[in-house]
XYZ file of C-alpha atoms in Angstrom:
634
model
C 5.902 -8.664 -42.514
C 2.990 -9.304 -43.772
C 1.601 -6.983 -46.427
C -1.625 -6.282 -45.637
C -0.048 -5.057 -42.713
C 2.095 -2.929 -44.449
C -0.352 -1.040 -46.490
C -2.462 -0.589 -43.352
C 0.794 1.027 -41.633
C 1.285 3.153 -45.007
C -2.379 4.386 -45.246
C -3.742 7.868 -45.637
C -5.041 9.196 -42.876
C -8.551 8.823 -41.622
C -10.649 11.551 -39.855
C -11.638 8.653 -37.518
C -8.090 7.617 -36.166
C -6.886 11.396 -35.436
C -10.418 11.886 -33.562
C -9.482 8.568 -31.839
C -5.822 9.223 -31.145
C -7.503 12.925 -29.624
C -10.145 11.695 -27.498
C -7.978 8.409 -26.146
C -5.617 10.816 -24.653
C -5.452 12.019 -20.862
C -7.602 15.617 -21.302
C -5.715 17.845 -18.255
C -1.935 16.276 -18.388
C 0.372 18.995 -18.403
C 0.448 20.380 -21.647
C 3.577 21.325 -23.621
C 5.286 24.657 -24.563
C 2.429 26.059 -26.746
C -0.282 25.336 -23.063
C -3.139 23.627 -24.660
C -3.810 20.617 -23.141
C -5.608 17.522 -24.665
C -8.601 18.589 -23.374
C -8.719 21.898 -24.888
C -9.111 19.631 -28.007
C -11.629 17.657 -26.731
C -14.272 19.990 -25.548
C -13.572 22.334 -29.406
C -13.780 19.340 -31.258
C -16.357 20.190 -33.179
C -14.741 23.508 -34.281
C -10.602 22.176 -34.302
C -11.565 19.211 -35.593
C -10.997 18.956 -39.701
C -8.240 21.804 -39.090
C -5.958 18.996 -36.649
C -7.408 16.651 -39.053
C -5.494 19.012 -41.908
C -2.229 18.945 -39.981
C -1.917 15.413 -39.553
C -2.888 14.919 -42.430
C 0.049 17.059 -43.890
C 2.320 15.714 -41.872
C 2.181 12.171 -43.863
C 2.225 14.077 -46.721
C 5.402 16.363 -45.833
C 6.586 15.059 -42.647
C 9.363 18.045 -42.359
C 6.362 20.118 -41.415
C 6.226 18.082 -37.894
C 8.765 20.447 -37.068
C 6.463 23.577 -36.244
C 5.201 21.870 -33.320
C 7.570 19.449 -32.023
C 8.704 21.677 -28.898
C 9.636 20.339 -25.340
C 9.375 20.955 -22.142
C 11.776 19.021 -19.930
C 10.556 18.883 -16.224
C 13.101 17.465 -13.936
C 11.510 14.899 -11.331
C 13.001 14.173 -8.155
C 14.123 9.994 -8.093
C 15.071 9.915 -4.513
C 14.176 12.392 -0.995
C 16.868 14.597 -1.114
C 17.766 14.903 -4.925
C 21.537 16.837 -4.819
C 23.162 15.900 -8.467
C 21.490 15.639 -11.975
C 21.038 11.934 -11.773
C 18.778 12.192 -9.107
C 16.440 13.632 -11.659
C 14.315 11.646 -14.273
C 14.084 14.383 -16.935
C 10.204 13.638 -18.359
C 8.882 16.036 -21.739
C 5.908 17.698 -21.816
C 5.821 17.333 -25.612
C 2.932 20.308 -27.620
C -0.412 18.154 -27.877
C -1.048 18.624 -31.909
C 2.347 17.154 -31.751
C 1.356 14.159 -29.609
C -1.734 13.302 -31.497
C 0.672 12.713 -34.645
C 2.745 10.220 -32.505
C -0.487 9.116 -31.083
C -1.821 8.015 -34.673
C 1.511 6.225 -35.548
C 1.254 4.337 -32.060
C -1.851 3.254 -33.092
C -0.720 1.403 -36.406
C 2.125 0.291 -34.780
C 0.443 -1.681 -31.729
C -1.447 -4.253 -34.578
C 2.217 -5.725 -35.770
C 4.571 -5.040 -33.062
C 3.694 -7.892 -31.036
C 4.631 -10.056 -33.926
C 8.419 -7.739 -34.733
C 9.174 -8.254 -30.941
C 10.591 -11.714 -29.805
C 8.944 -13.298 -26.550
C 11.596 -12.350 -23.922
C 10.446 -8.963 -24.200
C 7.271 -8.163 -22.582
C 7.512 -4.198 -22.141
C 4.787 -2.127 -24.071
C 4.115 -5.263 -25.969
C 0.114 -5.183 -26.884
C -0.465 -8.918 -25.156
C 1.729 -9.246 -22.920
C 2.315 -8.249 -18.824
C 5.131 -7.058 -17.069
C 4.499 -10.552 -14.588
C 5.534 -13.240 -16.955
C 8.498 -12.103 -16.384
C 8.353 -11.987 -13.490
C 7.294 -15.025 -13.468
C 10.227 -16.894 -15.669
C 12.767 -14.846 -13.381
C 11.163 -16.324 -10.007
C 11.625 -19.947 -11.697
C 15.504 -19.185 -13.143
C 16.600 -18.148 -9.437
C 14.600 -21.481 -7.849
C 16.759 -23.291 -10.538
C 19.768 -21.341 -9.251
C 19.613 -21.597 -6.231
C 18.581 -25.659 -6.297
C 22.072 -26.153 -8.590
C 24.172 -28.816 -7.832
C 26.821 -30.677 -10.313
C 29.800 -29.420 -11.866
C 28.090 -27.342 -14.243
C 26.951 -23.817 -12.980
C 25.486 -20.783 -13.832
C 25.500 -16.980 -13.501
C 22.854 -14.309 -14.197
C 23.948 -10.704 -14.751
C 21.577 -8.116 -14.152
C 22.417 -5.535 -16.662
C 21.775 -1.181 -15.943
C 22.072 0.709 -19.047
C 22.838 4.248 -17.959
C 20.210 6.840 -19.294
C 18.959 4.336 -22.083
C 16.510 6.389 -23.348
C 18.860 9.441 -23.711
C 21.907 8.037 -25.335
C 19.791 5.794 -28.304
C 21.281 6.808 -31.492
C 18.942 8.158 -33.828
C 21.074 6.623 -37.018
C 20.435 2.929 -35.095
C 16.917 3.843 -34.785
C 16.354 4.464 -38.493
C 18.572 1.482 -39.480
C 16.300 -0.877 -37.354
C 13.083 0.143 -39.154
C 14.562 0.141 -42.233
C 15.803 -3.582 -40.896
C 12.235 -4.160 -40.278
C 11.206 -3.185 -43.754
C 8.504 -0.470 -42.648
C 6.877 1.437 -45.568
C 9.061 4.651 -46.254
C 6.059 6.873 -45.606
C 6.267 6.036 -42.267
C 9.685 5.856 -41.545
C 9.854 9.436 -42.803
C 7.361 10.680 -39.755
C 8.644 8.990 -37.527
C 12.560 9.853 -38.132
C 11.079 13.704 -38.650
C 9.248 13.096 -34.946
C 12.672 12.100 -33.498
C 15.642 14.258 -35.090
C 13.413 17.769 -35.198
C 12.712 18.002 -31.614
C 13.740 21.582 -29.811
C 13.313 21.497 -26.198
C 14.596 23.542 -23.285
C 14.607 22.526 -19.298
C 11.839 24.283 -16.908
C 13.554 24.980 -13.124
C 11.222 26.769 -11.271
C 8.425 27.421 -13.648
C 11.324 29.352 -15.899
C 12.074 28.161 -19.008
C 15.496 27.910 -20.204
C 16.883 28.600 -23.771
C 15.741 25.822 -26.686
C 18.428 23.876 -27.505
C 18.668 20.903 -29.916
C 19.569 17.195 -29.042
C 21.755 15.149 -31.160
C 20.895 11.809 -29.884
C 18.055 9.719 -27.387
C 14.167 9.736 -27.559
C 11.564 11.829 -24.826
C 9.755 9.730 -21.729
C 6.551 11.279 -22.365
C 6.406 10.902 -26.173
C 3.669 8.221 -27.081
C 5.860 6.486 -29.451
C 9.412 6.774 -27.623
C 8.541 3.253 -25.873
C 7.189 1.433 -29.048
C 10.846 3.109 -30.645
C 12.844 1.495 -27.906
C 11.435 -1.879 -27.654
C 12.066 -2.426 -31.564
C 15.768 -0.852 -30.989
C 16.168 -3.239 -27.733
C 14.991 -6.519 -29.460
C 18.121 -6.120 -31.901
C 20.087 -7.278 -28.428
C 17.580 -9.943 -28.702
C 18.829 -11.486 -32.220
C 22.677 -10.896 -31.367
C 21.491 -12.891 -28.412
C 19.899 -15.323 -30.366
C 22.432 -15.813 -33.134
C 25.376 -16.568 -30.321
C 22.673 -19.493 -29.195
C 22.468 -20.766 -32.210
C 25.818 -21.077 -32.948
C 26.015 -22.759 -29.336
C 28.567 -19.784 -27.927
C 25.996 -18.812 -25.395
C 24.557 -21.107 -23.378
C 21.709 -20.410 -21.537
C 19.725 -22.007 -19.046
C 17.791 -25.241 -20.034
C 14.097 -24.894 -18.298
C 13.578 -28.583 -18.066
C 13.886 -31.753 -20.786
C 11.236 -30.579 -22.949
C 11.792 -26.729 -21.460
C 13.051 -23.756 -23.776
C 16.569 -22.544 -23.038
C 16.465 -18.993 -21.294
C 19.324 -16.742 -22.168
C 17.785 -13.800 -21.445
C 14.960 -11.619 -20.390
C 13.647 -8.087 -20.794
C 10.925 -5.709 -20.152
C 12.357 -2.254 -21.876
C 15.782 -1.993 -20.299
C 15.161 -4.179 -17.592
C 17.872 -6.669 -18.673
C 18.289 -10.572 -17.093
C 21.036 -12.022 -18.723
C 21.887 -15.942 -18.195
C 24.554 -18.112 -19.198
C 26.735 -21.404 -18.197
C 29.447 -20.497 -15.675
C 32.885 -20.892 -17.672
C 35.157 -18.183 -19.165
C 34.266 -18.370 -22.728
C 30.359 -17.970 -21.939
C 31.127 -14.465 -20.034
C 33.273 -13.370 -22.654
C 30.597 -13.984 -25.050
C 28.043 -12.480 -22.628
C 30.568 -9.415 -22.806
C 31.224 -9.527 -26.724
C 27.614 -9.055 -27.297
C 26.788 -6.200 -24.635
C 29.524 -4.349 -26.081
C 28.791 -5.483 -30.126
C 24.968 -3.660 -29.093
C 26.136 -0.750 -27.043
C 28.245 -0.125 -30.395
C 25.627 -0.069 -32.373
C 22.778 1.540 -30.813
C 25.054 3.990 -28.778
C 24.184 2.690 -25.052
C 26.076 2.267 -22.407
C 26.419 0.076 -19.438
C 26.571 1.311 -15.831
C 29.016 -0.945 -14.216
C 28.358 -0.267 -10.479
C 25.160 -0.707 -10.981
C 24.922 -3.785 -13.011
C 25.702 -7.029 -9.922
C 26.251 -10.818 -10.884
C 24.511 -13.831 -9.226
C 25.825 -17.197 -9.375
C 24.567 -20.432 -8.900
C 25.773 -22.074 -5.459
C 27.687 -24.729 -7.244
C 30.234 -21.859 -8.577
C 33.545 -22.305 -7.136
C 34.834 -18.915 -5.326
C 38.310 -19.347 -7.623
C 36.228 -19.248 -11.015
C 33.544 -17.010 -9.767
C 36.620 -14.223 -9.161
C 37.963 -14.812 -12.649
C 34.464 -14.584 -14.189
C 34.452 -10.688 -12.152
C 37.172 -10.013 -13.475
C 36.323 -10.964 -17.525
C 33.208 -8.362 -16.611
C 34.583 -5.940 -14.446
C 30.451 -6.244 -12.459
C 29.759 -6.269 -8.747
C 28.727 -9.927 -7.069
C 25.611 -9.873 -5.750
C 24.148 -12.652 -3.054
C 20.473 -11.805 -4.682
C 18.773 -9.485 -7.167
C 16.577 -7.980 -4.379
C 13.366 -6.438 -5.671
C 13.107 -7.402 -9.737
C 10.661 -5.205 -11.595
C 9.114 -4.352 -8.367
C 8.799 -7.494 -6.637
C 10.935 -9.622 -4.377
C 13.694 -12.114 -6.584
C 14.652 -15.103 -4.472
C 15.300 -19.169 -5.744
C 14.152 -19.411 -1.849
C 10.741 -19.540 -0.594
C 9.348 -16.354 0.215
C 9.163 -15.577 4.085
C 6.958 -12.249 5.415
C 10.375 -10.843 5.762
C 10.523 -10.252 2.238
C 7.282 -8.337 1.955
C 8.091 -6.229 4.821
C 8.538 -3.345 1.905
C 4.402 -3.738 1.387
C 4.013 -2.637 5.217
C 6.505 -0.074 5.120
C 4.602 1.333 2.039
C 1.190 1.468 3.697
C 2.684 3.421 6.692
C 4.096 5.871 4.880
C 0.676 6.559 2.860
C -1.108 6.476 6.214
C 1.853 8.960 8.206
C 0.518 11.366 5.234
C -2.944 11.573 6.332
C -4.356 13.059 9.221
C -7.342 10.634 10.103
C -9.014 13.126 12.627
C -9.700 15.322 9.569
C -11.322 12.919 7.899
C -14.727 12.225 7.814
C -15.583 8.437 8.180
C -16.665 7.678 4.444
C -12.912 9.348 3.715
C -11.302 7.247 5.951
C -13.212 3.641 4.278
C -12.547 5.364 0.310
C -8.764 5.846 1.219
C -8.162 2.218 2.767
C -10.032 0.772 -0.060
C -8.678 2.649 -3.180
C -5.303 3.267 -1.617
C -4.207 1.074 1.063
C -6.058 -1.962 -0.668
C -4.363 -1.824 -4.158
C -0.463 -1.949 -2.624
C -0.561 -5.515 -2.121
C -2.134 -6.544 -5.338
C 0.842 -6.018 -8.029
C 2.892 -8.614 -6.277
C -0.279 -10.851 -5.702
C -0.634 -11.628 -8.866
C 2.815 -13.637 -9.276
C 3.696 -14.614 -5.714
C 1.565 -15.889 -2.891
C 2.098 -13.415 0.151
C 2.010 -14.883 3.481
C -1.125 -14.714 5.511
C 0.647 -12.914 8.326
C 1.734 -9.858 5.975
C -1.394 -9.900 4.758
C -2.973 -9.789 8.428
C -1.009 -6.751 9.212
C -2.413 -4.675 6.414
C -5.972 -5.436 7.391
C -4.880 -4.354 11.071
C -3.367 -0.986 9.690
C -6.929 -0.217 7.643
C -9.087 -1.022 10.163
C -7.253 1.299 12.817
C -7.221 3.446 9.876
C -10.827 3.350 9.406
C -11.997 3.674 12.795
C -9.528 6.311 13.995
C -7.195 4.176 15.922
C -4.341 6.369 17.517
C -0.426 5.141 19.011
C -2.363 6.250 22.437
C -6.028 5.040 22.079
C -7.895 2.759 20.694
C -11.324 3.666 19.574
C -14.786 1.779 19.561
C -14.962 -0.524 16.147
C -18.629 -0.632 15.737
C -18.561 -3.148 12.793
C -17.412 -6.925 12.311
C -14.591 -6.883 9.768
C -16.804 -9.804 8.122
C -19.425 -7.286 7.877
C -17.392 -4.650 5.999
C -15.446 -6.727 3.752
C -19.158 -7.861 2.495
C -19.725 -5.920 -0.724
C -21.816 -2.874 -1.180
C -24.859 -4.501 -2.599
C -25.197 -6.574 0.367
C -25.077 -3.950 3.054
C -21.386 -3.877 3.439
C -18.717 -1.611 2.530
C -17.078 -3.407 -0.576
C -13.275 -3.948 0.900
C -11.775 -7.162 0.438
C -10.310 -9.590 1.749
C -6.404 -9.774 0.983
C -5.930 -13.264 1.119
C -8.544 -14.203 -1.045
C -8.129 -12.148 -3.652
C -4.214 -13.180 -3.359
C -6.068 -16.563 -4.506
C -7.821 -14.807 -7.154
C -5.112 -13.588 -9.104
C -2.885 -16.623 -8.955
C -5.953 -18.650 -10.270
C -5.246 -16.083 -13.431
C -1.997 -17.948 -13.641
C -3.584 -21.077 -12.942
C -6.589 -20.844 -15.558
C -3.643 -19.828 -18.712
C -1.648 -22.954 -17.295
C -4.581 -25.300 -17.972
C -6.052 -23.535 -21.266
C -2.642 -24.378 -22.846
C -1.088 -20.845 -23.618
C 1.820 -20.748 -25.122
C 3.434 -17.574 -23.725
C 7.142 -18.102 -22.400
C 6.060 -18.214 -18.471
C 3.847 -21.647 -19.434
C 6.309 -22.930 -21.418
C 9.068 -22.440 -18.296
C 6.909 -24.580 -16.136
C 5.650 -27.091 -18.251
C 8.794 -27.608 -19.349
C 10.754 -27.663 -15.829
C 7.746 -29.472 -13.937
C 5.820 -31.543 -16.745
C 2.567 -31.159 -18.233
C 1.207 -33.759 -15.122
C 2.095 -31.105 -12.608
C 0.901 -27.999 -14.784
C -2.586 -29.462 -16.560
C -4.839 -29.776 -14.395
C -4.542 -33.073 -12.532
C -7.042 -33.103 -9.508
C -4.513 -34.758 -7.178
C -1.343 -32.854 -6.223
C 1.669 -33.470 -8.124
C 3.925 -31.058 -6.542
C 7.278 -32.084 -4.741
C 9.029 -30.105 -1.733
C 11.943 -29.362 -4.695
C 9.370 -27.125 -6.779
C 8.776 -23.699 -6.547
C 6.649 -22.057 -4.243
C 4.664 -20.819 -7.633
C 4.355 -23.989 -8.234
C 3.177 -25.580 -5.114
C 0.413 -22.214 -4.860
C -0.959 -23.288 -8.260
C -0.903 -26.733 -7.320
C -2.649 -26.168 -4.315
C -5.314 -24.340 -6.047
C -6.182 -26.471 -9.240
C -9.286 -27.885 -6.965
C -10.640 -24.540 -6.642
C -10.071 -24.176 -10.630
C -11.523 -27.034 -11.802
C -14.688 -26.347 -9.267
C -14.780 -23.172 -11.201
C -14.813 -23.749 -14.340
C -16.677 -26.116 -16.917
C -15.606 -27.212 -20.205
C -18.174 -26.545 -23.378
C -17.725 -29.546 -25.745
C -16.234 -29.347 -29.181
C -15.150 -32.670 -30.182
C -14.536 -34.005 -27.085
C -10.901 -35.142 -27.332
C -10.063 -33.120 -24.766
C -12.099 -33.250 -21.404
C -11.977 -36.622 -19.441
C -15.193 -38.422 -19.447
C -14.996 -39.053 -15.380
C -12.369 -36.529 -13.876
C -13.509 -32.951 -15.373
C -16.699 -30.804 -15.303
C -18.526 -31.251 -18.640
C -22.074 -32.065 -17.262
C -22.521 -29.191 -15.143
C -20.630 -26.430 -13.276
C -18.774 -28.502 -10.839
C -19.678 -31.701 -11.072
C -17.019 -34.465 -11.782
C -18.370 -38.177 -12.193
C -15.378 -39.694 -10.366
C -16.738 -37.887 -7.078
C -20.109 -39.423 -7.429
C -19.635 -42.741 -8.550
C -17.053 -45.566 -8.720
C -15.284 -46.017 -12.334
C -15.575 -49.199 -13.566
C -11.637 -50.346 -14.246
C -12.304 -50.997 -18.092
C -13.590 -47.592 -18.325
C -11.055 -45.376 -16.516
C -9.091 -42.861 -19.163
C -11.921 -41.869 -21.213
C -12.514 -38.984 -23.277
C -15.906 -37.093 -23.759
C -15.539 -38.391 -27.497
C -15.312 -42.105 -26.388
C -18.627 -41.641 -25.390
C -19.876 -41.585 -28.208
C -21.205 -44.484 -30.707
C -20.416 -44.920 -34.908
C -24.129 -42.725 -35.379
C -22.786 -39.769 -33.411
C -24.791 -39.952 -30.456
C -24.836 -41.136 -27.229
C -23.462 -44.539 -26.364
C -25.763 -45.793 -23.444
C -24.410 -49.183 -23.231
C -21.451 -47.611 -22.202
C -22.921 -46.226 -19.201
C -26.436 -46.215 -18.570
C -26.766 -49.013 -16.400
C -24.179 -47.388 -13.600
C -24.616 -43.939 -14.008
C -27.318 -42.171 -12.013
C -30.728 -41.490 -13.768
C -30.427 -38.046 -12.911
C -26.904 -37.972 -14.486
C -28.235 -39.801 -17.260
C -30.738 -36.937 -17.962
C -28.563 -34.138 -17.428
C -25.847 -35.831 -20.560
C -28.883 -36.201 -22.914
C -30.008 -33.087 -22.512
C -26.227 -32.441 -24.291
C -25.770 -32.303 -27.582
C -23.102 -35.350 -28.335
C -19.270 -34.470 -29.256
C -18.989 -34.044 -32.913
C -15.505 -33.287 -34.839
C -17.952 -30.471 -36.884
C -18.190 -28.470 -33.535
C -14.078 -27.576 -33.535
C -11.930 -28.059 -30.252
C -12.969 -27.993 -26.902
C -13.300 -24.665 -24.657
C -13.077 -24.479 -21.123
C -14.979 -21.619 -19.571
C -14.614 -19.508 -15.939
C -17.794 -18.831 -14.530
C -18.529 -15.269 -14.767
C -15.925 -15.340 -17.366
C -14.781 -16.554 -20.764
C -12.150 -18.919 -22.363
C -10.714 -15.694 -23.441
C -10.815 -13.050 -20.374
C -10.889 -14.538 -16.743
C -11.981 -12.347 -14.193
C -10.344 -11.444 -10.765
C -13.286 -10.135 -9.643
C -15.705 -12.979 -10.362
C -13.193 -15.128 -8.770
C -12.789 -13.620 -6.018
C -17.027 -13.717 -5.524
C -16.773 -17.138 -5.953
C -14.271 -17.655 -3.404
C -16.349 -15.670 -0.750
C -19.683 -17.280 -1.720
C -20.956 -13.977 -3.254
C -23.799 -14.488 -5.296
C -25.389 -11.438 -7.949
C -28.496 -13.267 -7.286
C -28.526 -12.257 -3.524
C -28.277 -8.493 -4.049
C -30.377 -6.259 -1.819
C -32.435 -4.071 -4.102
C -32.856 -1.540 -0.798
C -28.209 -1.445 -0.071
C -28.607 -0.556 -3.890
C -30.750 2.092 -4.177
C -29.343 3.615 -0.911
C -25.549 3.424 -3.000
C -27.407 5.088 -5.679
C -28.963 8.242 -3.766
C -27.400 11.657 -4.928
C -26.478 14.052 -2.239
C -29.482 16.011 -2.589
C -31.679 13.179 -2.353
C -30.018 12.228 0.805
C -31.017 15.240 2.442
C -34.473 15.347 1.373
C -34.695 12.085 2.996
């Protein structure tokens, strides 16, 4: 590790990071055995202030004092309808706040390195990463699945640990930071925050009798996720090590693809390997070699094997039997969305309808006044669709049925009438500042978050999901070619961002560096949307130019190259550019309404509709603006 991070992680306190860790916390969440809440805190700042300050303060200092607060309150919460045994229950702590804002701090420190400790096939309370590249790299390992032929197959084992959080050992806990060479200081907190816990369980609003654990970490501790992640990515390296030694073979992503052996998002686990007897008993050697160590512990009906559909049925029964697991025919829902190598039919997204329903069966619309009815369908009803929006296009059809369920929603609709809707859709979907009422439109902001993918694809990141499909499709299908490259064998990820790189590359503009990047004819460098090769023909000689051929010996323009073909107006608009220069650094392609570093849904998805900031109706505003009382003066 590097050491200036580790004498930032072994630090003294600051007044500033404990009044951070305070005022970044939730102010009413239920509060822990002693009843103040973070907000009691909050508002008494100015008076609590250097005595938490104090506390925390002692605590690095003499971490055994962490024990005075660290009490628990374990609230069971119902997993299922009709909970009727303990494992129905998801047992969350309500840890004491001046407890939390000592775990709070540590968090803190910990987020600046951790991204760095945790290998890339973990993306679960990783600072950087989301929960849908993985989704993302799963999608693309069941399309390669399920498009298997040869001799060779494959399997993928989708591993439940049973109550993972509650069985972690604490001595594997302090072995991995110690493995991770963390300054003693802080291993000494945060062992202290983990072994002196006393907690109890509250039935009923009655508390039970404190009792002390021996073993696992609290959901609802700010630091128990950051805890599990590092303990989990030890997996990772047994993992690793096997694959380097070539005893685990994984799946190969393409020629020039990375090799997936597995994937993870906390303990979410995707296992892969080559279907033969030797792989699954090394797939089995190195579950059990972790479960050893860290004290977890697999749930075999609940952990199902796919296989590939070039698996023979006699070797797919003797790979069962090395791992004593169920066989599944799919994964179902992974990490919350739909898992098939398949393309995805409306079928498959039936689970988004049956979702709305059941919010809308809850509420009685004839109690609602109007403006209730429009907030609930667009703060509610709008957001269920757009988790699994922004991995997989959803067909138009499922999306066409939640528009129909919020707009009998909105007006009223009942099973046995149908009332008056006095507004286009067109009209509502327009946003506020135009005279509308700001909802969306599903399929177009569907669009808008694959175009995330899309815009990361093309800026060259080099986060696992990219690498997956450069590698398994080529950089000619991934880059940013304006023709489509896509085949009916790819992925329907794929063919979506395929589809869309027009609308990308009408969107976005590159800002020149040294040029070496941008094609002189086929990319936007003049202006926002305008590409030469759409305007005028190429001269043959010409064609495959960079921005930086352009340019003559002196650093500027080279006219001869292209003055006498090129449009005056064109002409005009590239010397009004300053000329590529290797002084200026690399290349940047920019969003409009966004950044090379942050694209925006939301500005997408205006540019999609046609929605201009420039058009806004200084009269909807104002109106949007009014407080209640003014709007009965008026």
């Amino acid at each position: 590790m590097d050491p200036m991070v580790m004498s930032n992680l072994a630090a003294p306190i600051t007044m500033e990071e404990v009044k951070c860790a305070v005022f970044n916390m939730q102010p009413w969440k239920a509060p822990g055995p002693d009843g103040f809440s973070a907000g009691f805190y909050q508002k008494t700042w100015n008076i609590v202030g250097d005595t938490v300050y104090k506390f925390v303060e002692n605590v690095w200092q003499n971490p055994s004092v962490i024990a005075d607060v660290n009490k628990t309150d374990i609230c069971l919460i119902p997993k299922v309808q009709n909970p009727e045994y303990i494992q129905h229950f998801r047992p969350i702590s309500l840890c004491n706040t001046s407890y939390k804002i000592v775990s709070k701090v540590i968090v803190e420190r910990l987020k600046g390195c951790i991204a760095s400790l945790i290998s890339p096939y973990q993306t679960g309370f990783v600072p950087g990463r989301n929960i849908h590249e993985n989704i993302v790299v799963a999608k693309e390992m069941a399309h390669t699945m399920h498009r298997m032929k040869g001799r060779k197959g494959a399997f993928a084992i989708k591993v439940d640990l049973a109550k993972a959080y509650d069985k972690l050992s604490w001595s594997f806990i302090w072995r991995t930071l110690v493995e991770i060479n963390f300054p003693e200081v802080l291993i000494n907190v945060i062992m202290h925050c983990v072994t002196s816990v006393m907690t109890n369980v509250k039935w009923n609003g009655t508390r039970t009798d404190f009792f002390r654990p021996q073993r696992g970490i609290r959901q609802g501790d700010p630091i128990s996720p950051y805890l599990f992640v590092l303990c989990m990515d030890k997996l990772s390296h047994i993992i690793l090590h096997a694959v380097e030694k070539d005893n685990w073979k994984g799946i190969k992503m393409g020629r020039r693809g990375p090799m997936i052996s597995h994937l993870m998002f906390a303990d979410d686990l995707l296992l892969f390997g080559e279907a033969s007897e030797p792989q699954m008993r090394c797939v089995m050697d190195s579950l059990q070699r972790f479960c050893t160590m860290s004290g977890q512990e697999v749930s075999h009906n609940k952990t199902s094997v796919l296989f590939s559909r070039n698996v023979e049925r006699n070797l797919r029964n003797k790979l069962l039997n090395i791992s004593g697991f169920n066989e599944t025919s799919n994964f179902g829902k992974y990490l919350g969305v739909p898992l098939h190598g398949r393309a995805p039919r409306r079928s498959d997204f039936q689970y988004l309808l049956d979702q709305v329903s059941a919010k809308l069966s809850m509420w009685k619309a004839n109690h609602l006044s109007f403006a209730g009815r429009v907030t609930l369908a667009k703060s509610v009803i709008e957001a269920v669709p757009i988790y699994p929006m922004m991995s997989s296009l959803i067909p138009k059809a499922c999306l066409e049925e939640i528009h129909k369920m919020q707009r009998r929603f909105i007006w009223g609709d009942t099973d046995q009438k149908r009332r008056f809707h006095a507004i286009s859709w067109d009209r509502i979907t327009v946003p506020k500042w135009m005279g509308g009422l700001g909802l969306r439109k599903l399929d177009v902001m569907n669009k808008a978050c694959l175009l995330k993918l899309g815009w990361k694809l093309q800026n060259g990141s080099d986060e696992l999901w990219c690498k997956v499909l450069r590698g398994k499709y080529g950089s000619e299908t991934t880059m940013g070619s304006n023709t489509s490259t896509s085949r009916v064998t790819h992925s329907s990820l794929c063919k979506a961002l395929d589809g869309l790189k027009p609308i990308l590359d009408k969107c976005s503009f590159w800002c020149i560096g040294d040029g070496r990047s941008i094609d002189a004819w086929s990319e936007a460098w003049i202006e926002e949307g305008f590409f030469l090769d759409q305007n005028v023909i190429i001269p043959v000689h010409l064609q495959g130019m960079t921005v930086h051929d352009l340019v003559d010996g002196n650093g500027k323009w080279n006219w001869s190259l292209f003055d006498s073909w090129i449009p005056v107006d064109c002409c005009k608009k590239i010397a009004a550019i300053l000329p590529p220069n290797d002084d200026y650094g690399g290349d940047e392609r920019v969003s409009i309404g966004g950044s090379t570093q942050q694209f925006s849904v939301a500005n997408m998805y205006n540019n999609l509709c046609g929605l201009n900031e420039k058009d806004v109706n200084t009269i909807w505003m104002k109106i949007w603006r009014l407080k209640r009382k003014q709007y009965f003066m008026l």
